[in-house]
Coordinates of C-alpha atoms in Angstrom, one line a residue:
Chain A
X1 CA -3.3 19.8 47.6
X2 CA 0.1 18.1 47.3
X3 CA -1.6 14.7 47.8
X4 CA -4.1 15.5 45.1
X5 CA -1.4 16.4 42.7
X6 CA 0.6 13.3 43.6
X7 CA -2.4 11.1 43.1
X8 CA -3.3 12.7 39.7
X9 CA 0.3 12.5 38.5
X10 CA 0.5 8.8 39.4
X11 CA -2.8 8.2 37.7
X12 CA -1.8 10.0 34.5
X13 CA 1.5 8.1 34.6
X14 CA -0.3 4.8 34.9
X15 CA -2.7 5.7 32.0
X16 CA 0.3 6.6 29.9
X17 CA 2.3 3.5 30.7
X18 CA -0.7 1.2 30.2
X19 CA -1.7 2.9 27.0
X20 CA 1.8 2.5 25.7
X21 CA 1.6 -1.3 26.4
X22 CA -1.8 -1.7 24.9
X23 CA -0.8 -1.9 21.3
X24 CA -3.2 -0.2 18.8
X25 CA -2.3 0.8 15.3
X26 CA 1.3 1.5 15.9
X27 CA 4.4 0.0 14.4
X28 CA 6.3 -2.5 16.5
X29 CA 3.4 -4.4 18.1
X30 CA 5.0 -7.4 16.5
X31 CA 7.2 -8.1 13.5
X32 CA 5.9 -7.2 10.0
X33 CA 4.7 -9.6 7.3
X34 CA 6.6 -9.4 4.0
X35 CA 6.0 -10.8 0.5
X36 CA 7.1 -9.8 -3.0
X37 CA 6.4 -10.4 -6.7
X38 CA 8.5 -9.4 -9.7
X39 CA 7.7 -5.7 -9.3
X40 CA 6.9 -4.9 -5.8
X41 CA 7.4 -5.8 -2.2
X42 CA 4.4 -5.9 0.1
X43 CA 5.0 -5.0 3.7
X44 CA 2.3 -5.4 6.4
X45 CA 3.7 -3.2 9.1
X46 CA 1.3 -1.8 11.8
X47 CA -1.3 0.6 10.6
X48 CA -0.6 0.1 6.9
X49 CA 0.2 -2.4 4.1
X50 CA 2.7 -0.8 1.8
X51 CA 3.6 -1.7 -1.8
X52 CA 7.2 -0.7 -2.6
X53 CA 8.8 -0.5 -6.0
X54 CA 11.6 -3.0 -6.2
X55 CA 13.5 -0.8 -8.7
X56 CA 14.0 2.2 -6.4
X57 CA 12.5 1.4 -3.0
X58 CA 9.8 4.1 -3.4
X59 CA 6.2 3.7 -2.1
X60 CA 3.7 2.7 -4.8
X61 CA 0.7 2.6 -2.5
X62 CA -0.5 2.0 1.0
X63 CA -3.7 0.6 2.5
X64 CA -5.7 2.1 4.1
X65 CA -5.5 5.6 2.8
X66 CA -5.5 7.0 6.4
X67 CA -4.5 5.3 9.6
X68 CA -7.5 3.6 11.1
X69 CA -7.5 2.4 14.8
X70 CA -9.4 -0.7 13.8
X71 CA -6.7 -2.0 11.4
X72 CA -3.3 -3.5 12.4
X73 CA -1.4 -5.5 9.8
X74 CA 1.4 -7.9 10.4
X75 CA 0.3 -11.1 8.7
X76 CA 2.3 -12.1 5.6
X77 CA 0.5 -10.8 2.5
X78 CA -0.1 -13.3 -0.4
X79 CA -0.2 -12.4 -4.1
X80 CA -2.6 -14.4 -6.1
X81 CA -2.0 -15.5 -9.7
X82 CA -4.4 -12.7 -10.9
X83 CA -2.4 -10.1 -9.0
X84 CA -4.6 -9.5 -5.9
X85 CA -2.8 -8.9 -2.6
X86 CA -4.6 -10.7 0.2
X87 CA -3.8 -9.6 3.8
X88 CA -5.6 -10.0 7.1
X89 CA -6.0 -7.4 9.9
X90 CA -5.0 -8.1 13.4
X91 CA -6.7 -5.1 14.9
X92 CA -10.3 -4.9 16.2
X93 CA -11.3 -5.3 12.6
X94 CA -10.8 -9.0 11.8
X95 CA -11.2 -8.6 8.0
X96 CA -9.3 -10.5 5.4
X97 CA -8.9 -8.1 2.6
X98 CA -8.0 -8.5 -1.1
X99 CA -6.4 -5.4 -2.6
X100 CA -6.2 -4.8 -6.3
X101 CA -2.9 -3.1 -7.2
X102 CA -4.0 -2.5 -10.8
X103 CA -6.8 -0.1 -9.6
X104 CA -4.9 2.5 -7.5
X105 CA -6.3 6.0 -6.7
X106 CA -4.5 9.1 -5.5
X107 CA -5.3 10.2 -1.9
X108 CA -5.4 13.7 -0.5
X109 CA -2.1 13.3 1.4
X110 CA 0.0 12.6 -1.7
X111 CA -0.2 8.9 -1.3
X112 CA -2.1 6.3 -3.3
X113 CA -4.3 3.4 -2.3
X114 CA -5.6 0.4 -4.1
X115 CA -9.2 -0.5 -4.5
X116 CA -10.5 -3.3 -2.3
X117 CA -11.5 -6.3 -4.5
X118 CA -13.3 -8.1 -1.7
X119 CA -13.3 -8.6 2.0
X120 CA -14.1 -11.5 4.3
X121 CA -15.4 -10.5 7.7
X122 CA -16.6 -13.7 9.4
X123 CA -13.5 -14.4 11.4
X124 CA -13.6 -13.5 15.1
X125 CA -10.0 -13.0 16.0
X126 CA -6.7 -11.6 14.5
X127 CA -5.1 -12.8 11.4
X128 CA -1.4 -13.9 11.9
X129 CA -1.0 -16.5 9.2
X130 CA -0.9 -15.9 5.4
X131 CA -3.7 -17.7 3.6
X132 CA -3.0 -20.6 1.1
X133 CA -4.4 -20.0 -2.4
X134 CA -5.0 -23.2 -4.5
X135 CA -6.6 -22.6 -7.9
X136 CA -9.8 -20.8 -7.1
X137 CA -9.9 -21.6 -3.4
X138 CA -8.5 -19.7 -0.4
X139 CA -7.7 -21.7 2.7
X140 CA -7.3 -19.1 5.5
X141 CA -6.6 -19.9 9.2
X142 CA -7.4 -17.4 11.9
X143 CA -6.5 -17.1 15.6
X144 CA -10.2 -17.9 16.4
X145 CA -9.3 -21.6 15.7
X146 CA -11.2 -21.9 12.4
X147 CA -10.1 -22.8 8.9
X148 CA -12.1 -20.7 6.4
X149 CA -12.5 -21.9 2.8
X150 CA -13.3 -19.1 0.4
X151 CA -14.2 -19.2 -3.3
X152 CA -12.2 -16.7 -5.4
X153 CA -14.5 -17.0 -8.4
X154 CA -17.9 -16.3 -6.7
X155 CA -17.8 -12.6 -7.8
X156 CA -18.8 -11.4 -4.3
X157 CA -17.3 -8.3 -2.8
X158 CA -18.2 -9.4 0.7
X159 CA -17.3 -13.1 0.8
X160 CA -19.0 -15.8 2.8
X161 CA -17.1 -18.8 3.8
X162 CA -17.8 -21.9 1.6
X163 CA -16.9 -23.8 4.7
X164 CA -15.8 -22.9 8.2
X165 CA -14.0 -25.8 9.9
X166 CA -13.5 -25.7 13.7
X167 CA -9.9 -26.8 14.4
X168 CA -9.2 -25.3 17.8
X169 CA -6.3 -23.4 19.3
X170 CA -4.7 -20.3 17.7
X171 CA -3.7 -20.9 14.1
X172 CA -0.7 -18.8 13.3
X173 CA 0.9 -20.6 10.3
X174 CA 0.1 -20.7 6.6
X175 CA -1.5 -24.0 5.7
X176 CA 0.5 -26.5 3.5
X177 CA -0.9 -28.8 0.9
X178 CA 0.1 -32.0 -1.0
X179 CA -2.7 -31.4 -3.5
X180 CA -5.2 -33.6 -1.8
X181 CA -5.0 -32.5 1.8
X182 CA -4.4 -29.3 3.7
X183 CA -2.1 -29.5 6.7
X184 CA -2.5 -27.1 9.5
X185 CA -0.5 -26.4 12.6
X186 CA -1.8 -25.0 15.8
X187 CA -0.4 -23.3 18.9
X188 CA -2.7 -25.8 20.7
X189 CA 0.1 -28.4 20.3
X190 CA -1.4 -30.1 17.2
X191 CA -0.9 -30.8 13.5
X192 CA -4.1 -31.4 11.5
X193 CA -5.0 -32.8 8.1
X194 CA -8.1 -31.7 6.2
X195 CA -9.4 -33.1 3.0
X196 CA -9.4 -30.4 0.3
X197 CA -12.6 -31.6 -1.4
X198 CA -14.8 -32.8 1.5
X199 CA -13.3 -30.5 4.2
X200 CA -13.4 -33.4 6.6
X201 CA -10.7 -33.4 9.3
X202 CA -8.7 -36.6 8.5
X203 CA -6.5 -36.6 11.6
X204 CA -5.5 -34.4 14.4
X205 CA -2.2 -35.3 15.9
X206 CA -1.1 -33.9 19.3
X207 CA 2.6 -33.1 19.6
X208 CA 4.7 -32.0 22.6
X209 CA 4.6 -28.3 22.1
X210 CA 3.0 -25.3 20.4
X211 CA 3.6 -25.0 16.6
X212 CA 4.0 -21.5 15.3
X213 CA 5.5 -22.5 11.9
X214 CA 4.0 -24.4 9.0
X215 CA 4.5 -28.0 8.2
X216 CA 6.9 -28.8 5.3
X217 CA 6.4 -31.8 2.9
X218 CA 9.8 -33.4 2.5
X219 CA 11.1 -35.2 -0.6
X220 CA 10.5 -38.4 1.2
X221 CA 6.8 -37.6 1.3
X222 CA 6.7 -37.0 5.0
X223 CA 5.7 -33.9 6.9
X224 CA 8.2 -32.1 9.1
X225 CA 7.3 -29.5 11.8
X226 CA 9.3 -27.9 14.5
X227 CA 7.7 -27.1 17.9
X228 CA 8.1 -25.2 21.2
X229 CA 8.9 -28.6 22.6
X230 CA 12.3 -28.0 20.9
X231 CA 11.8 -31.0 18.6
X232 CA 11.7 -31.5 14.8
X233 CA 8.9 -34.0 14.2
X234 CA 8.3 -36.3 11.2
X235 CA 4.7 -37.0 10.5
X236 CA 3.1 -39.5 8.1
X237 CA 0.6 -37.4 6.1
X238 CA -1.6 -40.4 5.4
X239 CA -2.4 -41.1 9.1
X240 CA -0.7 -38.5 11.3
X241 CA 1.6 -41.0 12.9
X242 CA 4.6 -39.1 14.2
X243 CA 8.1 -39.5 15.5
X244 CA 10.6 -36.9 16.8
X245 CA 13.7 -36.9 14.7
X246 CA 15.8 -34.2 16.2
X247 CA 16.1 -32.4 19.5
X248 CA 17.0 -28.7 19.2
X249 CA 18.5 -26.6 22.0
X250 CA 15.4 -24.3 22.3
X251 CA 12.0 -23.6 20.8
X252 CA 11.8 -24.0 17.1
X253 CA 9.7 -21.1 15.9
X254 CA 9.8 -20.9 12.2
X255 CA 8.9 -23.1 9.2
X256 CA 11.8 -25.4 8.1
X257 CA 13.1 -24.6 4.6
X258 CA 13.6 -27.3 2.1
X259 CA 16.5 -27.7 -0.3
X260 CA 16.4 -31.2 -1.9
X261 CA 16.4 -33.7 0.8
X262 CA 17.8 -31.2 3.3
X263 CA 15.7 -29.2 5.8
X264 CA 17.2 -26.0 7.3
X265 CA 15.7 -24.8 10.5
X266 CA 16.7 -22.7 13.5
X267 CA 15.9 -22.4 17.2
X268 CA 15.6 -19.5 19.7
X269 CA 19.2 -20.2 21.0
X270 CA 20.4 -19.1 17.5
X271 CA 21.4 -22.5 16.2
X272 CA 21.0 -23.3 12.5
X273 CA 20.5 -27.0 11.7
X274 CA 20.9 -28.8 8.4
X275 CA 18.9 -32.0 8.6
X276 CA 19.0 -34.7 5.9
X277 CA 15.7 -36.4 5.6
X278 CA 17.2 -39.4 3.7
X279 CA 19.7 -40.3 6.4
X280 CA 17.8 -38.8 9.4
X281 CA 20.9 -37.1 10.5
X282 CA 22.5 -33.6 10.6
X283 CA 24.6 -32.8 7.5
X284 CA 27.0 -30.8 9.8
X285 CA 26.9 -29.8 13.4
X286 CA 24.6 -26.9 14.2
X287 CA 26.2 -23.5 13.6
X288 CA 25.4 -20.4 15.6
X289 CA 25.4 -17.1 13.6
X290 CA 24.9 -14.3 16.1
X291 CA 21.6 -14.3 17.9
X292 CA 18.2 -15.9 18.3
X293 CA 16.4 -16.9 15.1
X294 CA 12.6 -16.7 14.5
X295 CA 12.8 -16.3 10.7
X296 CA 12.8 -19.2 8.4
X297 CA 16.0 -19.8 6.5
X298 CA 15.8 -18.6 2.9
X299 CA 17.4 -20.9 0.3
X300 CA 18.5 -19.1 -2.9
X301 CA 21.1 -19.8 -5.6
X302 CA 22.6 -22.6 -3.5
X303 CA 22.9 -20.4 -0.4
X304 CA 21.1 -20.3 2.8
X305 CA 20.2 -16.9 4.1
X306 CA 19.6 -16.5 7.8
X307 CA 18.2 -13.4 9.6
X308 CA 18.9 -13.0 13.3
X309 CA 17.4 -11.0 16.1
X310 CA 20.8 -9.2 16.3
X311 CA 19.9 -7.5 13.0
X312 CA 22.3 -9.5 10.8
X313 CA 21.9 -11.5 7.6
X314 CA 24.2 -14.4 7.1
X315 CA 24.8 -16.2 3.7
X316 CA 25.9 -19.8 4.3
X317 CA 26.8 -22.4 1.8
X318 CA 25.5 -26.0 1.8
X319 CA 28.5 -27.2 3.8
X320 CA 27.8 -24.8 6.6
X321 CA 30.5 -22.2 5.7
X322 CA 29.6 -18.5 6.2
X323 CA 30.1 -16.8 2.8
X324 CA 29.2 -13.3 4.0
X325 CA 27.3 -11.5 6.7
X326 CA 25.8 -8.0 6.8
X327 CA 24.5 -6.0 9.7
X328 CA 21.1 -4.6 8.6
X329 CA 20.4 -3.0 11.9
X330 CA 17.5 -3.2 14.4
X331 CA 16.1 -6.7 15.1
X332 CA 15.1 -9.1 12.3
X333 CA 12.4 -11.6 13.1
X334 CA 10.7 -11.6 9.7
X335 CA 11.7 -14.2 7.1
X336 CA 13.7 -12.5 4.3
X337 CA 12.2 -12.6 0.8
X338 CA 14.0 -12.9 -2.5
X339 CA 12.9 -11.2 -5.7
X340 CA 15.1 -11.1 -8.7
X341 CA 18.6 -10.2 -7.5
X342 CA 17.3 -8.6 -4.4
X343 CA 17.1 -9.9 -0.9
X344 CA 14.4 -8.0 1.1
X345 CA 14.8 -7.6 4.9
X346 CA 12.2 -6.1 7.2
X347 CA 13.7 -5.2 10.6
X348 CA 12.1 -3.8 13.7
X349 CA 13.5 -1.0 15.8
X350 CA 15.1 0.8 12.8
X351 CA 14.3 4.1 11.1
X352 CA 13.7 2.4 7.8
X353 CA 11.0 -0.3 7.4
X354 CA 12.6 -2.4 4.6
X355 CA 16.0 -2.9 3.2
X356 CA 17.0 -4.4 -0.2
X357 CA 20.4 -6.1 -0.4
X358 CA 22.2 -7.4 -3.4
X359 CA 23.5 -11.0 -3.7
X360 CA 26.7 -10.0 -1.7
X361 CA 24.8 -8.4 1.1
X362 CA 25.4 -4.8 0.1
X363 CA 22.5 -2.4 0.7
X364 CA 20.8 -1.3 -2.5
X365 CA 18.1 0.9 -1.0
X366 CA 16.0 1.3 2.1
X367 CA 12.3 2.2 2.4
X368 CA 11.0 4.7 5.0
X369 CA 7.4 5.8 4.4
X370 CA 6.6 9.5 4.3
X371 CA 3.8 11.2 6.2
Chain B
X1 CA 15.2 -4.4 36.7
X2 CA 11.6 -3.6 35.7
X3 CA 11.7 -6.5 33.2
X4 CA 12.8 -8.8 36.0
X5 CA 9.9 -7.6 38.2
X6 CA 7.4 -8.3 35.4
X7 CA 9.1 -11.7 34.8
X8 CA 8.6 -12.7 38.4
X9 CA 4.9 -11.8 38.1
X10 CA 4.7 -13.9 34.9
X11 CA 6.4 -16.9 36.5
X12 CA 4.3 -16.8 39.6
X13 CA 1.1 -16.5 37.5
X14 CA 2.1 -19.4 35.3
X15 CA 3.1 -21.5 38.3
X16 CA -0.3 -21.0 39.9
X17 CA -2.0 -21.6 36.5
X18 CA -0.2 -24.9 36.3
X19 CA -0.9 -26.0 39.9
X20 CA -4.6 -25.2 39.8
X21 CA -5.4 -27.0 36.5
X22 CA -4.8 -24.4 33.9
X23 CA -7.4 -21.7 34.6
X24 CA -5.8 -18.2 34.1
X25 CA -8.7 -16.3 35.7
X26 CA -8.4 -18.3 38.9
X27 CA -4.6 -17.9 38.7
X28 CA -5.1 -14.1 38.6
X29 CA -7.6 -14.2 41.6
X30 CA -5.1 -16.3 43.7
X31 CA -2.3 -14.1 42.6
X32 CA -4.3 -11.0 43.8
X33 CA -4.8 -12.7 47.2
X34 CA -1.1 -13.3 47.3
X35 CA -0.4 -9.6 46.5
X36 CA -2.9 -8.6 49.2
X37 CA -1.0 -10.8 51.7
X38 CA 2.4 -9.4 50.7
X39 CA 1.1 -5.8 50.9
X40 CA -0.7 -6.4 54.2
X41 CA 1.8 -4.4 56.3
X42 CA 1.3 -1.5 53.9
X43 CA -2.5 -1.7 54.2
X44 CA -2.2 -1.9 57.9
X45 CA 0.0 1.2 57.8
X46 CA -2.5 3.0 55.7
X47 CA -5.3 2.2 58.1
X48 CA -3.2 3.3 61.0
X49 CA -2.1 6.5 59.2
X50 CA -5.7 7.3 58.2
X51 CA -6.9 6.9 61.8
X52 CA -4.1 9.1 63.1
X53 CA -4.9 11.8 60.6
X54 CA -8.5 11.5 61.5
X55 CA -7.8 11.9 65.2
X56 CA -5.6 14.9 64.4
X57 CA -8.5 16.7 62.6
X58 CA -10.4 16.6 65.9
X59 CA -7.5 17.6 68.0
X60 CA -7.8 21.0 69.8
X61 CA -4.2 22.1 69.2
X62 CA -4.5 21.3 65.5
X63 CA -7.8 23.1 65.2
X64 CA -6.3 26.1 67.0
X65 CA -3.3 26.5 64.7
X66 CA -5.7 26.2 61.7
X67 CA -7.6 29.2 63.0
X68 CA -4.5 31.1 64.2
X69 CA -2.5 30.8 61.0
X70 CA -5.5 30.8 58.6
X71 CA -4.0 33.7 56.6
X72 CA -0.4 32.7 56.8
X73 CA 0.0 29.5 54.8
X74 CA 3.8 29.2 55.3
X75 CA 3.5 29.4 59.1
X76 CA 0.6 27.0 59.1
X77 CA 2.6 24.5 57.1
X78 CA 5.5 24.8 59.5
X79 CA 3.2 24.3 62.5
X80 CA 1.6 21.3 60.9
X81 CA 5.0 19.7 60.2
X82 CA 5.9 20.3 63.8
X83 CA 2.9 18.5 65.0
X84 CA 3.5 15.7 62.5
X85 CA 7.0 15.3 63.9
X86 CA 6.0 15.5 67.5
X87 CA 3.3 12.9 67.1
X88 CA 5.3 10.7 64.7
X89 CA 2.6 10.9 62.0
X90 CA 3.4 10.7 58.3
X91 CA 0.8 12.6 56.3
X92 CA 1.5 10.5 53.2
X93 CA 1.3 7.1 54.9
X94 CA -2.4 6.9 54.2
X95 CA -2.0 7.2 50.5
X96 CA 1.2 5.1 50.1
X97 CA -0.7 1.8 49.5
X98 CA -2.8 3.5 46.8
X99 CA 0.4 4.7 45.1
X100 CA 2.0 1.3 45.5
X101 CA -0.9 -0.1 43.5
X102 CA 0.1 1.7 40.3
X103 CA 3.4 -0.1 39.7
X104 CA 1.7 -3.4 40.6
X105 CA -1.2 -2.6 38.2
X106 CA 1.3 -1.8 35.4
X107 CA 3.4 -4.9 36.1
X108 CA 0.3 -7.1 36.3
X109 CA -1.0 -5.7 33.0
X110 CA 2.3 -6.4 31.3
X111 CA 2.6 -9.8 32.9
X112 CA -1.0 -10.7 31.7
X113 CA -0.4 -9.6 28.1
X114 CA 3.0 -11.3 28.1
X115 CA 1.7 -14.5 29.6
X116 CA -1.1 -14.8 27.1
X117 CA 1.2 -13.9 24.2
X118 CA -1.5 -12.7 21.9
X119 CA 1.0 -11.5 19.2
X120 CA 4.2 -13.3 18.0
X121 CA 6.4 -10.7 19.7
X122 CA 4.6 -11.1 23.0
X123 CA 5.0 -14.8 22.8
X124 CA 8.7 -14.4 22.0
X125 CA 9.0 -12.1 25.1
X126 CA 7.3 -14.8 27.1
X127 CA 9.8 -17.4 26.1
X128 CA 12.5 -15.1 27.6
X129 CA 10.6 -14.5 30.8
X130 CA 10.2 -18.1 31.8
X131 CA 12.5 -19.2 34.6
X132 CA 14.1 -22.5 33.4
X133 CA 13.6 -24.3 36.7
X134 CA 9.8 -24.1 36.3
X135 CA 9.9 -26.1 33.1
X136 CA 6.5 -24.8 31.9
X137 CA 7.2 -24.6 28.1
X138 CA 4.7 -27.3 27.5
X139 CA 1.9 -25.1 29.0
X140 CA 2.4 -22.5 26.4
X141 CA 0.2 -21.0 25.0
X142 CA -2.0 -20.4 28.1
X143 CA -5.7 -20.7 27.8
X144 CA -6.9 -17.1 27.7
X145 CA -10.7 -18.0 27.7
X146 CA -12.7 -17.7 30.9
X147 CA -16.5 -17.8 30.8
X148 CA -17.4 -15.3 28.0
X149 CA -14.1 -13.5 28.2
X150 CA -10.8 -13.4 26.5
X151 CA -8.5 -12.4 29.4
X152 CA -6.0 -10.8 27.1
X153 CA -8.6 -8.3 25.6
X154 CA -11.1 -5.8 26.9
X155 CA -14.4 -7.3 27.9
X156 CA -18.0 -6.6 26.8
X157 CA -21.2 -8.5 26.3
X158 CA -23.3 -7.7 23.2
X159 CA -26.8 -6.8 24.3
X160 CA -29.2 -5.8 21.5
X161 CA -26.2 -5.0 19.3
X162 CA -24.6 -2.8 22.0
X163 CA -21.3 -3.8 23.5
X164 CA -22.0 -3.6 27.3
X165 CA -18.9 -3.4 29.4
X166 CA -19.9 -5.6 32.3
X167 CA -16.6 -5.9 34.0
X168 CA -15.8 -2.1 33.7
X169 CA -19.1 -1.4 35.5
X170 CA -18.4 -4.0 38.3
X171 CA -14.9 -2.5 38.7
X172 CA -16.2 1.0 39.1
X173 CA -18.9 -0.1 41.5
X174 CA -16.7 -2.2 43.7
X175 CA -14.0 0.5 43.7
X176 CA -16.6 3.1 44.8
X177 CA -18.0 0.8 47.5
X178 CA -14.5 0.1 48.9
X179 CA -13.6 3.8 48.9
X180 CA -16.8 4.8 50.6
X181 CA -16.6 2.1 53.2
X182 CA -13.0 2.9 54.2
X183 CA -13.7 6.6 54.3
X184 CA -14.0 7.7 58.0
X185 CA -17.0 9.8 58.9
X186 CA -15.9 13.3 59.9
X187 CA -17.9 16.1 61.5
X188 CA -15.2 18.6 60.8
X189 CA -15.9 20.5 57.5
X190 CA -12.3 21.5 57.2
X191 CA -11.1 17.9 57.5
X192 CA -8.4 17.6 54.8
X193 CA -8.2 13.8 54.9
X194 CA -11.9 13.5 54.6
X195 CA -11.8 15.8 51.5
X196 CA -9.0 13.7 50.1
X197 CA -11.0 10.5 50.7
X198 CA -14.1 12.0 49.0
X199 CA -12.0 13.0 46.0
X200 CA -10.5 9.4 45.8
X201 CA -14.0 7.9 46.0
X202 CA -14.9 9.8 42.8
X203 CA -11.7 9.6 40.8
X204 CA -10.6 6.1 41.6
X205 CA -13.8 4.3 40.3
X206 CA -13.6 6.4 37.2
X207 CA -9.9 5.7 36.7
X208 CA -10.1 2.0 37.3
X209 CA -13.3 1.8 35.3
X210 CA -11.4 3.4 32.4
X211 CA -8.6 0.9 32.7
X212 CA -11.2 -2.0 32.7
X213 CA -12.9 -0.6 29.7
X214 CA -9.8 -0.3 27.6
X215 CA -7.3 -2.9 28.7
X216 CA -7.1 -6.7 29.1
X217 CA -10.0 -8.1 31.1
X218 CA -7.5 -10.1 33.2
X219 CA -6.7 -6.7 34.8
X220 CA -10.4 -6.2 35.6
X221 CA -10.4 -9.6 37.4
X222 CA -7.5 -8.2 39.5
X223 CA -9.4 -5.0 40.3
X224 CA -12.6 -6.7 41.3
X225 CA -10.8 -9.4 43.5
X226 CA -8.7 -6.7 45.1
X227 CA -11.7 -4.5 45.9
X228 CA -13.8 -7.4 47.3
X229 CA -10.8 -8.5 49.5
X230 CA -10.4 -4.9 50.7
X231 CA -14.1 -4.6 51.6
X232 CA -14.0 -8.0 53.4
X233 CA -10.9 -7.0 55.2
X234 CA -12.4 -3.8 56.5
X235 CA -15.7 -5.5 57.3
X236 CA -14.0 -8.2 59.3
X237 CA -12.1 -5.6 61.3
X238 CA -15.4 -3.9 62.1
X239 CA -14.1 -0.7 60.5
X240 CA -16.4 -0.6 57.5
X241 CA -18.5 2.5 57.5
X242 CA -21.6 1.0 55.8
X243 CA -23.7 4.2 56.5
X244 CA -21.4 6.1 54.1
X245 CA -22.9 4.2 51.2
X246 CA -26.2 5.9 51.8
X247 CA -26.9 9.4 50.5
X248 CA -25.9 11.9 53.2
X249 CA -24.6 9.0 55.3
X250 CA -21.2 10.6 55.6
X251 CA -22.5 13.4 57.7
X252 CA -24.2 11.3 60.3

């Protein structure tokens, strides 16, 4: 009898531990996606996408109305010019969903949910990257290794891809464009250019490590990407010819941020670099705020805002001087977003899901969903 | 401490993956063989313990005290402990390797999901788990595809629109076969270890089948490899009880 009990206890413990590790529609599977327009912040955080009023930090709506095991959200939402919020699911449902915030209905549980304007269900894996919207086209990359091109004007509620282009590898970063080409990065150690009209793959350049961030088009007309090979690479968008321009201390996770001819980027050792694309040199020696950095630097009003895994936000001037720092709490991996005078920060491992700071780093409100 | 344990698993898995030409399923199979080798003394102890317990069930003194103290459970337990002590038998030694399996399964599951880094946070955790001297950053991300499977996700094959869980079924069958083969035949109807074995042969296939159905298919590769190795090991030692696979074979 004792053996039986011991066995069953161990089995139940194993089930509980494995279930705890298996993910599912719970918060904290990975870091949330965050976007904002003039009125609302959009937070993709586990089982729900939330819209939060920027005035008071109150919930405007959530999607779906009730938690659904098939949906997990953490890709960065995108707001289109006509106000739709596009976000992809990373759960067993691999839908890309466009929500209409102007058509919101009351739910039974005192929350509200927007109508679904359209869905796209052809992708076979999770959505991590935000889609790129250019005029009436959506360029959406999925972890299944495909670039899907959708037409926003076709009037379909269930969209079919205009074109599905096999790229390969897991595509986790939002595409970039120069107006003629779309540039993609892949965890499969490559940077790819696709013609926006013919959808032909123009070049596919292999680099030394996985790329989790987007490419950035510098003022010198060259593409810049950081990789897990700990290098910042400069790539000619015309032909894909590349050269490493800077060696970082550790993996470069995020997309570099551009401010004139300066690129700001960070590595997992917590270094912030200021790289001048004109001179090909650092403007000042790398500075180390207080922890590893996966978030992209946010440039605003001449300041660079950096979020660290230690849960802090640092405001740094263009000369590399720390203007202020504020401890938000938890761990911050998501790139902060600016809207009006607010700086929005979405930490993990905190009771609140979103914090709004003023331009001096003081907390204005925090958002914690009810129910 | 636990994280270090998982990190060791991660690095060994990735090292094997690198050496054998970047096939994660083969890396899991070789890693399983490695675990079987490392836990060999425990398995040997289990077999020895099971044999001793089996012998005890047919021992006259043991049977006599069962009869004598059938209505006095406390005294019966005391007498049983005395015999265990005198004959240096540990009643739990036969189930220790099974229990040892659970932390290994959990660590392996965590190391598979961490190695494959299917979410940004998993990939970030992987970056912290890599031992610098292995210098395997350029291998990241690992190739999670093997045949029709994504090793980081539960497996199924769509047949006529129905998701058929092939691996879960194979896991349940091989677990059942292994449990049945290693179960000693016992003529004694009051044989507690035989009753325990019978229970294990029902619950373990269901439990591991449930794991295979719901968790990363890389874990199923581990279960199947481990079961097949166990069957081969018993068969090579001439201890496999093949008749027990047949209906009523246990009684013969």
